Short mmCIF file of C-alpha atoms in Angstrom, two decimals:
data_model
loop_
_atom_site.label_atom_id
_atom_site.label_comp_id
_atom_site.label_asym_id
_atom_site.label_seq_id
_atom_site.Cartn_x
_atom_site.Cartn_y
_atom_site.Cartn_z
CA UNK C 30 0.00 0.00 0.00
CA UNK C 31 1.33 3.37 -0.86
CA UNK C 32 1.84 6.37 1.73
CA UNK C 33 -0.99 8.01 0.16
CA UNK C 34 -3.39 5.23 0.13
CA UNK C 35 -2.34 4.63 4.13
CA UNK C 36 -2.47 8.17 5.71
CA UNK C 37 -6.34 8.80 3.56
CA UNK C 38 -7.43 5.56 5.31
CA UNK C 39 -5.49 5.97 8.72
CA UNK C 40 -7.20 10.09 8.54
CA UNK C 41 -10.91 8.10 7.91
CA UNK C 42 -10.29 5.86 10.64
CA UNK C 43 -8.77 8.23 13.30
CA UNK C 44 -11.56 10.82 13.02
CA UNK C 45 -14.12 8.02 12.91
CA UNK C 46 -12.61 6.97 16.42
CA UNK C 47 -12.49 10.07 17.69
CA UNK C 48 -15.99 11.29 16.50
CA UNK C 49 -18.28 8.27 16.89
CA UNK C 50 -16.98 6.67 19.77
CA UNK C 51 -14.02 9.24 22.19
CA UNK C 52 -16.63 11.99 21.60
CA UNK C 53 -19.42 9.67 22.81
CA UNK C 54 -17.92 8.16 25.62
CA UNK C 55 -20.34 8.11 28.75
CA UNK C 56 -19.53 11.21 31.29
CA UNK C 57 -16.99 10.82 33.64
CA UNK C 58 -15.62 13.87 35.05
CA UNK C 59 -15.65 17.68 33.52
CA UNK C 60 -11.99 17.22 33.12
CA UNK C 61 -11.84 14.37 30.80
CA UNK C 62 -12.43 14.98 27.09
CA UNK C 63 -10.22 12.04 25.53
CA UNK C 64 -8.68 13.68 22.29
CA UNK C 65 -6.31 10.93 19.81
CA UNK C 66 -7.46 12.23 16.52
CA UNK C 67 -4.13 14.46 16.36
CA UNK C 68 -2.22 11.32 16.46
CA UNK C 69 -2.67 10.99 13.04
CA UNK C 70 -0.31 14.03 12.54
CA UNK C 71 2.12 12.25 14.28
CA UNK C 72 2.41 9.58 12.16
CA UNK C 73 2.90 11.19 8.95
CA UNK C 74 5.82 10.16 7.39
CA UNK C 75 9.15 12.19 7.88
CA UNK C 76 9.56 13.32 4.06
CA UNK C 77 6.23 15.28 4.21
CA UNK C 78 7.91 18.96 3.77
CA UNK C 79 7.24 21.62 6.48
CA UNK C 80 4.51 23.09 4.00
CA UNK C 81 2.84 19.91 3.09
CA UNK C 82 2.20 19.11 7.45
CA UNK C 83 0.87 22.11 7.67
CA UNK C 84 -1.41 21.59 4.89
CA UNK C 85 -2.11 18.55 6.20
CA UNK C 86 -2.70 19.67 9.98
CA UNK C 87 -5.40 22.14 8.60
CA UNK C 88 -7.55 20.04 6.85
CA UNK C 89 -7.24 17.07 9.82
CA UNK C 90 -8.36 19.82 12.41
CA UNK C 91 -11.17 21.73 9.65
CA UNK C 92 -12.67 18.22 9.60
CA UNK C 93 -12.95 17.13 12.81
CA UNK C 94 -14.33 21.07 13.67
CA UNK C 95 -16.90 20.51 11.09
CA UNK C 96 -18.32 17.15 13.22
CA UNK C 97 -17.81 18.80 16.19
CA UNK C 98 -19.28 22.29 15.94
CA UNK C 99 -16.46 23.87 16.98
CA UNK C 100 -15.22 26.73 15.36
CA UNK C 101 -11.90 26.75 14.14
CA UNK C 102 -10.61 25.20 17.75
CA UNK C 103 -9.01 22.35 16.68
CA UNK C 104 -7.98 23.67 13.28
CA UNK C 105 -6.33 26.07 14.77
CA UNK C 106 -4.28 23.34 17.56
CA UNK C 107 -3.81 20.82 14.63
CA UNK C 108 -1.58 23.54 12.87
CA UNK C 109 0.11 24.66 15.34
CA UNK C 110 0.82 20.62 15.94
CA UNK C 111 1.87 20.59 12.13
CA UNK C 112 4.20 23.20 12.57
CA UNK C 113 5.99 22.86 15.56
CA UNK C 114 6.23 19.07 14.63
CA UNK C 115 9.35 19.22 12.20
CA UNK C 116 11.22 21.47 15.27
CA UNK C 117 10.63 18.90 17.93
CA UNK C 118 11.45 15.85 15.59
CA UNK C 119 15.02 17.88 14.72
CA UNK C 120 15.62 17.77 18.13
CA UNK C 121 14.75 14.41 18.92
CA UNK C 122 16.92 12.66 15.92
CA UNK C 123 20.76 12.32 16.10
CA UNK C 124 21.73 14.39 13.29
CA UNK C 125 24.41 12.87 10.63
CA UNK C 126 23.27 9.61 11.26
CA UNK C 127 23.70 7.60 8.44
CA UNK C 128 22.05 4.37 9.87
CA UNK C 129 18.60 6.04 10.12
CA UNK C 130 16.50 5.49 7.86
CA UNK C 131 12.81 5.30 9.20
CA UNK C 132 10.32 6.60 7.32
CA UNK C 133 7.71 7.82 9.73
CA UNK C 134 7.60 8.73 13.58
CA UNK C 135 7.33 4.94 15.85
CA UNK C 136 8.54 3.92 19.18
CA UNK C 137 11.27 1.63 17.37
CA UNK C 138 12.43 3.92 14.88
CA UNK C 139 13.14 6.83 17.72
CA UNK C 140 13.27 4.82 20.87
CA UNK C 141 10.78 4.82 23.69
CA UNK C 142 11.93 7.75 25.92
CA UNK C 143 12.81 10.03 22.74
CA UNK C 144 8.78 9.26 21.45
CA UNK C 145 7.56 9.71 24.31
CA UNK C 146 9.10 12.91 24.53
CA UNK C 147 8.03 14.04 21.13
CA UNK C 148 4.21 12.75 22.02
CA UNK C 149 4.33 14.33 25.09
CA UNK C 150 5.57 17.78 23.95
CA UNK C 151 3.05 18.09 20.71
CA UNK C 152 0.31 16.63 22.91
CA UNK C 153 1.04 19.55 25.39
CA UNK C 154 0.74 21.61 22.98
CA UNK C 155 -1.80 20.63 21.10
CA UNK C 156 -4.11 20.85 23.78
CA UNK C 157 -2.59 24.19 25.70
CA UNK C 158 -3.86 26.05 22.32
CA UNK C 159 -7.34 23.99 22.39
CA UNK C 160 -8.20 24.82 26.00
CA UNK C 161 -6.73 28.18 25.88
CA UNK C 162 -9.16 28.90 22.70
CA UNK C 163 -12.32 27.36 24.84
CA UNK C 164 -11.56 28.66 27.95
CA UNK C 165 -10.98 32.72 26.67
CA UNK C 166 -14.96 31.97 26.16
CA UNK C 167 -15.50 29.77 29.66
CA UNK C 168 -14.02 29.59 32.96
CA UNK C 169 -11.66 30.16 35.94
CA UNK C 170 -7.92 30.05 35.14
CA UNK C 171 -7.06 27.03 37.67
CA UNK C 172 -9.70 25.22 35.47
CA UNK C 173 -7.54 25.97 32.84
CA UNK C 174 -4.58 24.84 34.13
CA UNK C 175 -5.99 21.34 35.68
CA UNK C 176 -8.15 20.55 31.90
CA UNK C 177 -4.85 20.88 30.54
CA UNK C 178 -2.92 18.44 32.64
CA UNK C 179 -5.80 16.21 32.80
CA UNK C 180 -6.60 16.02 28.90
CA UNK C 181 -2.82 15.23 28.24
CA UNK C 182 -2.50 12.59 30.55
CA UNK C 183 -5.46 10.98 29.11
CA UNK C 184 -4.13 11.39 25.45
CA UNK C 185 -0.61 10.23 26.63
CA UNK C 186 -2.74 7.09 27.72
CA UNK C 187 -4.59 6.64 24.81
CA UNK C 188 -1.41 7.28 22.58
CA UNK C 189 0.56 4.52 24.71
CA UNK C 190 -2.28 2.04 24.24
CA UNK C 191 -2.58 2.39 20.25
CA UNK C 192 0.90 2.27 19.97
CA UNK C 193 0.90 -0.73 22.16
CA UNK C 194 -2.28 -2.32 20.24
CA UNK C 195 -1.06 -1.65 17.18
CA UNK C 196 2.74 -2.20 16.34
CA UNK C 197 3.47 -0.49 12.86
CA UNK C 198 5.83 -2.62 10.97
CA UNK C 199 9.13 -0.85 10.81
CA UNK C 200 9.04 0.87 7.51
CA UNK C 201 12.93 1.66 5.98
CA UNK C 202 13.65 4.24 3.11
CA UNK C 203 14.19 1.99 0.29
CA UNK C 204 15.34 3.85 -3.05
CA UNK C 205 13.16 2.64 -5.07
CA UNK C 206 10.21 4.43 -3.09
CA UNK X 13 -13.90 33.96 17.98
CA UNK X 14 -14.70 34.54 14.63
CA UNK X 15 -17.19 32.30 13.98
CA UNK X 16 -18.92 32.43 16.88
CA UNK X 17 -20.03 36.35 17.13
CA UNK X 18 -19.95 37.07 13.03
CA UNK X 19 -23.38 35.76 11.86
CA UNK X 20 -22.13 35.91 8.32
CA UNK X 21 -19.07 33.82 9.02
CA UNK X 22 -20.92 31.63 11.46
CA UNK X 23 -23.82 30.82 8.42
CA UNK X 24 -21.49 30.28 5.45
CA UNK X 25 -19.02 27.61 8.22
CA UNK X 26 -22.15 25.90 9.42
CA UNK X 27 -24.26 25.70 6.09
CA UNK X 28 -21.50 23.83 4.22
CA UNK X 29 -20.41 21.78 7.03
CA UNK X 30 -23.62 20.68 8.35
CA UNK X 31 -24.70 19.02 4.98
CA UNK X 32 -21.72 16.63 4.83
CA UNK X 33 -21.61 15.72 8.58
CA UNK X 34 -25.09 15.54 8.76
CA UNK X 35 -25.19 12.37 5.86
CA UNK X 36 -22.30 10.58 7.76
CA UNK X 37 -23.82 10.98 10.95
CA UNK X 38 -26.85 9.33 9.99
CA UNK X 39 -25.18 6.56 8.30
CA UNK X 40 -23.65 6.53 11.96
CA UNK X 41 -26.81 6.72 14.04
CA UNK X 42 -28.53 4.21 12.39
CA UNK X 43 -26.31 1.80 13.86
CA UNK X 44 -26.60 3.49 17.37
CA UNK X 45 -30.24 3.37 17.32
CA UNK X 46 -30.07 -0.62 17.72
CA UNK X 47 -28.33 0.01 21.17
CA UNK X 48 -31.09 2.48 22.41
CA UNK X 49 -34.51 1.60 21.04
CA UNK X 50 -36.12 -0.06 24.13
CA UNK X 51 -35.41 2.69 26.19
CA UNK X 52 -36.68 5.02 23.58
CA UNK X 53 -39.93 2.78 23.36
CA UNK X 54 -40.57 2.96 27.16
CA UNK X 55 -40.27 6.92 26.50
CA UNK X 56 -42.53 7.11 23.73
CA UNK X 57 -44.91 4.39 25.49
CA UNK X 58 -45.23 6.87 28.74
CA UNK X 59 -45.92 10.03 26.81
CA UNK X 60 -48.73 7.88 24.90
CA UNK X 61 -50.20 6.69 28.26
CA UNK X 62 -50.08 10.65 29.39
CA UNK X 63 -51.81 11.53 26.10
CA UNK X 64 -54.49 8.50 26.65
CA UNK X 65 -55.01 10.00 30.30
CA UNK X 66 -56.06 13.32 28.83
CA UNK X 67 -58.65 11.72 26.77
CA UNK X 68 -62.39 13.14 27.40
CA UNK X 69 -63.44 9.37 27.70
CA UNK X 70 -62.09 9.12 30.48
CA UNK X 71 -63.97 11.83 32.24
CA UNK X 72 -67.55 10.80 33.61
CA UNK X 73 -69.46 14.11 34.60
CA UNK X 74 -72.32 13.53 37.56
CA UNK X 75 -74.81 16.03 36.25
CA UNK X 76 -75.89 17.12 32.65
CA UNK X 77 -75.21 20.85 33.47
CA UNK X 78 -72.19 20.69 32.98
CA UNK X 79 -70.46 21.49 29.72
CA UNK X 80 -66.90 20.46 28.64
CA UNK X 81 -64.78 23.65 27.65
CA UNK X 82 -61.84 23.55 25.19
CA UNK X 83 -59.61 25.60 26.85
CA UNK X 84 -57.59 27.45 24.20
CA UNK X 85 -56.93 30.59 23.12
CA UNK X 86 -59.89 32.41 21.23
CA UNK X 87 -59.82 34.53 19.01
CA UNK X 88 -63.98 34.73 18.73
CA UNK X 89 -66.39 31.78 19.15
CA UNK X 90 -65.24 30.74 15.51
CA UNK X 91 -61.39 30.72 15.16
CA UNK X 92 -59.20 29.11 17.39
CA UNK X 93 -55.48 30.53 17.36
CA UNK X 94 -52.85 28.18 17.33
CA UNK X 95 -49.57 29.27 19.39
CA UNK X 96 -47.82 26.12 18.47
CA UNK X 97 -46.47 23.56 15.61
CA UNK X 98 -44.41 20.37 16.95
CA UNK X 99 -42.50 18.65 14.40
CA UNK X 100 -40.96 15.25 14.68
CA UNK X 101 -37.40 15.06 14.17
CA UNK X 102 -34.25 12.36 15.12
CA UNK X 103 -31.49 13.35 16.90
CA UNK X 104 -27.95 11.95 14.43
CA UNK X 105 -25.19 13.23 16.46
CA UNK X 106 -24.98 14.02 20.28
CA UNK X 107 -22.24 15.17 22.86
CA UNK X 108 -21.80 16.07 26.19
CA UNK X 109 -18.78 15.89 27.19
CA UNK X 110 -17.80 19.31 25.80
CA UNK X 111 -18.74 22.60 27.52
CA UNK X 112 -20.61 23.71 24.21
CA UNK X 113 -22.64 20.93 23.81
CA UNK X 114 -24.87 20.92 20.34
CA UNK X 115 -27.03 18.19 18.76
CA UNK X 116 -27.51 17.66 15.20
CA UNK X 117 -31.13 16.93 14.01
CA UNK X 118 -31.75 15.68 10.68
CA UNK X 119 -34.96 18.17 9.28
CA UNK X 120 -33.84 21.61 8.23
CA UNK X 121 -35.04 24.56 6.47
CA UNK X 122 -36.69 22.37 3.81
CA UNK X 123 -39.01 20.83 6.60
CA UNK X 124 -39.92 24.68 8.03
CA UNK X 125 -37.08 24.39 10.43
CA UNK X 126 -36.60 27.76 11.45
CA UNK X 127 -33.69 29.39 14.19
CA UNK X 128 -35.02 29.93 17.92
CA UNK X 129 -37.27 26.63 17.70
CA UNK X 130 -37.89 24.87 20.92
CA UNK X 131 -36.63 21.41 21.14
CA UNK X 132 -38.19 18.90 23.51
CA UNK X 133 -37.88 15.40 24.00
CA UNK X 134 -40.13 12.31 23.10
CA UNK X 135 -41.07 12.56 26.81
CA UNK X 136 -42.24 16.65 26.74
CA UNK X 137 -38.63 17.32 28.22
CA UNK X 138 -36.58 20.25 27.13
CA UNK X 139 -33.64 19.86 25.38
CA UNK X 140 -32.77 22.80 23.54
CA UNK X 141 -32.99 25.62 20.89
CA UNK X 142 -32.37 25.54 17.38
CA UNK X 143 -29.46 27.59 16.29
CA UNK X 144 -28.49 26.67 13.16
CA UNK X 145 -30.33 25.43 9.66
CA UNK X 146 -28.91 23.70 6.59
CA UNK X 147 -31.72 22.76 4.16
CA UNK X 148 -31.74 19.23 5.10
CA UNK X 149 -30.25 19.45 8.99
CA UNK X 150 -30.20 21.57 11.89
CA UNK X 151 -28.63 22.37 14.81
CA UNK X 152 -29.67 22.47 17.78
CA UNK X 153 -27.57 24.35 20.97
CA UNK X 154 -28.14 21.62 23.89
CA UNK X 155 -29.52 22.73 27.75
CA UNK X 156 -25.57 21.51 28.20
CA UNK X 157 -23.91 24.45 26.50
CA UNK X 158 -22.25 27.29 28.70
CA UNK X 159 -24.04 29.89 26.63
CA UNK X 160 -27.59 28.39 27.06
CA UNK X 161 -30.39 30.06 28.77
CA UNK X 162 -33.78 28.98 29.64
CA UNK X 163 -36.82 31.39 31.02
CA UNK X 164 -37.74 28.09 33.54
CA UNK X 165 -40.16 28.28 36.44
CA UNK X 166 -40.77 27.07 39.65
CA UNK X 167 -43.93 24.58 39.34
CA UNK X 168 -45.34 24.40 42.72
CA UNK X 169 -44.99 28.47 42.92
CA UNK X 170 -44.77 29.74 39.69
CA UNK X 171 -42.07 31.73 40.67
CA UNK X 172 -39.96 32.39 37.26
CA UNK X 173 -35.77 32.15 36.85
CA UNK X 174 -33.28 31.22 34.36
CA UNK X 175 -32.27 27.91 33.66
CA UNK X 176 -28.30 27.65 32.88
CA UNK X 177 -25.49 25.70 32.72
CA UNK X 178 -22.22 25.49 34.44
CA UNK X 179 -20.44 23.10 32.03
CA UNK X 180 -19.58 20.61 34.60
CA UNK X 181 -21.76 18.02 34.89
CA UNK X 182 -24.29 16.71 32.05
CA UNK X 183 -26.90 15.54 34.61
CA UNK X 184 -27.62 18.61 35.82
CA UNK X 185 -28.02 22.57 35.42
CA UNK X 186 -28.88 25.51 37.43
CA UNK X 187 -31.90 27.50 38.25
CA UNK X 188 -30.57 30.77 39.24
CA UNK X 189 -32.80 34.26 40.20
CA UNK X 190 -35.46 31.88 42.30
CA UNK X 191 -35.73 34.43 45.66
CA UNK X 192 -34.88 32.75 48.96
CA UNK X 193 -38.47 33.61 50.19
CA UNK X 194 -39.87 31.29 47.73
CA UNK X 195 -40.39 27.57 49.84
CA UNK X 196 -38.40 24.95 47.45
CA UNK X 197 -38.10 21.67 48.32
CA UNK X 198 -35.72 18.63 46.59
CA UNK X 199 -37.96 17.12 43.80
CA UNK X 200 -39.68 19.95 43.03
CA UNK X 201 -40.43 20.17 39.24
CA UNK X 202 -38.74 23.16 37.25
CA UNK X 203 -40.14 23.69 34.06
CA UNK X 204 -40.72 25.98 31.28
CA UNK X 205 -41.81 29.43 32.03
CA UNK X 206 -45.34 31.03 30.39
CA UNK X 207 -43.38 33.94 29.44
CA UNK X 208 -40.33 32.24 27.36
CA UNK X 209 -40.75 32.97 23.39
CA UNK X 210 -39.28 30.17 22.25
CA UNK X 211 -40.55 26.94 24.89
CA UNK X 212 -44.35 26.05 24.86
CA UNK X 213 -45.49 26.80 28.93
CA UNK X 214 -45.27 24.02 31.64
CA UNK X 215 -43.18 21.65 29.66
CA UNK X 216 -40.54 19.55 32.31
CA UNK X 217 -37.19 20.59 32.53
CA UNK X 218 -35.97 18.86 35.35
CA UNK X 219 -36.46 18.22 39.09
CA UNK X 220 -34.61 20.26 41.87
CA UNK X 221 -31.67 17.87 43.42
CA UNK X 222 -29.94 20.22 45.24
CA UNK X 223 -30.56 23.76 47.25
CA UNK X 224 -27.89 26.08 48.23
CA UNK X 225 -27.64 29.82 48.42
CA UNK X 226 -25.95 32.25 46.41
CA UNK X 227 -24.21 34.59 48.62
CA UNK X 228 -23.59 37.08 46.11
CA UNK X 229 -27.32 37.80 45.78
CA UNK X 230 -30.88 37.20 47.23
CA UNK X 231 -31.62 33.94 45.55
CA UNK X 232 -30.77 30.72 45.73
CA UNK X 233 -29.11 28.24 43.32
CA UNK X 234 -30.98 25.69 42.76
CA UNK X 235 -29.38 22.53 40.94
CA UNK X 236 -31.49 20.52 38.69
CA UNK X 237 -31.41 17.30 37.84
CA UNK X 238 -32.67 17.18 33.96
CA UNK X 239 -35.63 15.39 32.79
CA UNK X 240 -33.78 14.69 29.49
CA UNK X 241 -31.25 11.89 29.73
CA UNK X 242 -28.76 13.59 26.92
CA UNK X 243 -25.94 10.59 26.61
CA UNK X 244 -29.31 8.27 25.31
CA UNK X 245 -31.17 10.96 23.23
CA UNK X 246 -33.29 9.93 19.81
CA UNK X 247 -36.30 11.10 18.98
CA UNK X 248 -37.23 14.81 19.67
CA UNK X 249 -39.96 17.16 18.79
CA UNK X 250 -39.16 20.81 17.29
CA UNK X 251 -41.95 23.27 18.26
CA UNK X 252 -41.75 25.97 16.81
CA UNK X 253 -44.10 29.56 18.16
CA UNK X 254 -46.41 31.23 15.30
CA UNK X 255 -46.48 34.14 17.50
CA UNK X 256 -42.98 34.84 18.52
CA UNK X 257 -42.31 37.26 15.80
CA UNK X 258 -45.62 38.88 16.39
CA UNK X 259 -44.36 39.20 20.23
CA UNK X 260 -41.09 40.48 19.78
CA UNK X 261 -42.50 43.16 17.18
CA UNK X 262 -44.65 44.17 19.63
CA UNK X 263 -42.26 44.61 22.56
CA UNK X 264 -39.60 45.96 19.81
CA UNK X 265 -42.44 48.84 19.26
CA UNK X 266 -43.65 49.37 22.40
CA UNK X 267 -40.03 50.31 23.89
CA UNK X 268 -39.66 52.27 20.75
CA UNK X 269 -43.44 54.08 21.44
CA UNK X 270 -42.32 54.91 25.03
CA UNK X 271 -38.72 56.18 24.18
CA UNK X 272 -40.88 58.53 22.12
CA UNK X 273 -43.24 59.82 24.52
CA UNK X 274 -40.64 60.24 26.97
CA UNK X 275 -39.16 62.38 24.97
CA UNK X 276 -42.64 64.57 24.17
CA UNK X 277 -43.12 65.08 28.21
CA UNK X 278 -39.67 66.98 28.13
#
């Protein structure tokens, strides 16, 4: 299956998820909105130019706004995901390596602690922009503060558990692709 | 935000969007509806056994005197005015575990769905306001949304507040600008007020759960357990006022009549 093919169905299938079932979850607590969805821009393959994520990142978000009336919330995160993505991965790889040659984002092609890292920091801010956004409309500042550690520790969970669930097969640059 | 306070913005966003989400959303629902159809046949089974209870057969009168009255609104002996039109609709896509909570309805402007409708339940519960039309879907701005507001009342009294939301919990909202003097009880029923333009009068909104003052002010704040379960929602009615305009109008003028006059006396 080509990259294209992949990431189309891989968009379908994490907005599905996150529309028609994390949206519809059963209450639990104010604090917990699970969000995943953005995932999906985290697994885009590492020869996607800086222009191309960003393009990317806005229609993920526009989409996702449409189903869930927002407007312009998560477009807005999503790009601001898209763009600070190529920064934090730049950081995170050894430069002048000559053995790596991944070709998207995984646990095994950057190492546990280092993805974890680059989860954790484009979760963070993924969702400091979202709930910054909604609460300029709604709410007390310590609100604030406590919906944002709350909603990243349960994306941090959910992101642990897909990646968990669902090994990707290690994907190399080949030069024929 | 942008879309939010520009109406222009806000219709062009919604218009396009709401067409395409609406068709996958019912593809969605009709899946869902296996998982909640008995309850929503106990719900449509108890407002049909209220209905059947209002029936004149039921009624045995113990002297020929007396005469059954319609009790609606005349306009002479001939016409009878109607105030309101309920339309069926399903609900195809629900939250509430945002703090804007909005539900999609799947009849729009092509079915006379207008903005400002009342939205009630299968069961005569309220559940929200139509804010939005697409020619084939609407939607509708939940009790659970931050910026909702509901002209409720206080059954047992009739004493009228505002019914709102906090955004923290989707099983109940708040009755605020109820005055402390009033005697409310837990499981008291709160429900729509005869003065609200949008909501048909003495429709259920909820039942009080909890009572606690409001130091700020005179009143208390009332919590309010809603009639509406909103995680299993399905069927709903849209009712919509033939007289709101006419209402509004008339208040419009009359504020406009007395700004006049008050400016004559000078």
């Amino acid at each position: 299956m080509s990259d294209l093919v992949k990431n189309i169905l891989r968009l379908i299938l994490f907005l599905t998820v996150q529309v028609f079932v994390l949206n519809k979850i059963p209450f639990l607590h104010q604090f917990i909105v699970p969000y995943l969805y953005f995932l999906f821009i985290l697994w885009l393959p590492f020869s996607i130019s800086s222009f191309g994520l960003l393009v990317i990142g806005f229609l993920t978000g526009l989409l996702l706004d449409y189903f869930t009336w927002t407007p312009g919330l998560h477009t807005a995160a999503c790009l601001l995901v898209a763009y600070a993505r190529p920064f934090v991965i730049s950081l995170l790889i050894p430069k002048d390596n000559e053995e790596f040659n991944y070709r998207e984002p995984s646990p095994r092609a950057l190492g546990w602690a280092p993805y974890t890292v680059y989860a954790f920091v484009l979760t963070l801010f993924h969702h400091t922009y979202l709930t910054l956004l909604q609460w300029l409309q709604f709410g007390s500042f310590l609100q604030f503060l406590i919906k944002i550690a709350a909603t990243t520790a349960i994306s941090m969970l959910l992101i642990f558990t897909t990646e968990l669930l669902f090994p990707r097969k290690v994907k190399y640059r080949t030069n024929t692709a | 935000m942008l879309f939010s306070y520009n109406q222009f913005h806000r219709a062009a966003f919604l218009g396009v969007a709401s067409e395409f989400t609406g068709k996958v959303n019912t593809q969605v629902d009709k899946l869902d509806d296996y998982f909640h159809q008995s309850e929503e046949n106990k719900r449509v089974h108890r407002m049909n056994d209220s209905l059947l209870n209002l029936l004149k057969a039921n009624f045995s009168y113990p002297d020929t005197a007396q005469k059954i009255v319609t009790d609606s609104l005349k306009l002479d002996t001939i016409i009878t005015v109607r105030r309101y039109v309920w339309r069926d609709a399903k609900v195809v896509y629900n939250t509430v575990n945002a703090e804007q909570n909005y539900l999609q309805i799947n009849r729009g402007s092509n079915y006379g769905i207008k903005d400002d409708m009342a939205v009630l339940s299968s069961d005569g519960a309220v559940v929200g306001v139509v804010v939005n039309v697409s020619p084939n879907f609407s939607e509708v701005m939940s009790l659970l949304h931050v910026q909702s507001s509901v002209s409720a009342a206080h059954q047992k009294t009739g004493n009228l507040g505002k019914v709102e939301w906090d955004g923290k919990d989707p099983r109940t909202v708040l009755l605020k600008g109820i005055s402390r003097s009033v005697e409310v009880k837990v499981g008291d029923s709160v429900v729509t007020s005869r003065y609200s333009y949008n909501f048909p009068p003495n429709y259920l909104i909820g039942t009080v759960a909890q009572i606690t003052n409001d130091p700020a002010t005179g009143f208390y704040l009332l919590k309010v357990k809603t009639a509406t379960n909103f995680t299993g929602i399905q069927q709903v009615f849209v009712v919509e006022n033939l007289q709101r305009e006419e209402q509004l109008q008339l208040s419009k003028d009359t504020e406009k009549k007395m700004e006049k006059q008050k400016n004559k006396q000078r």
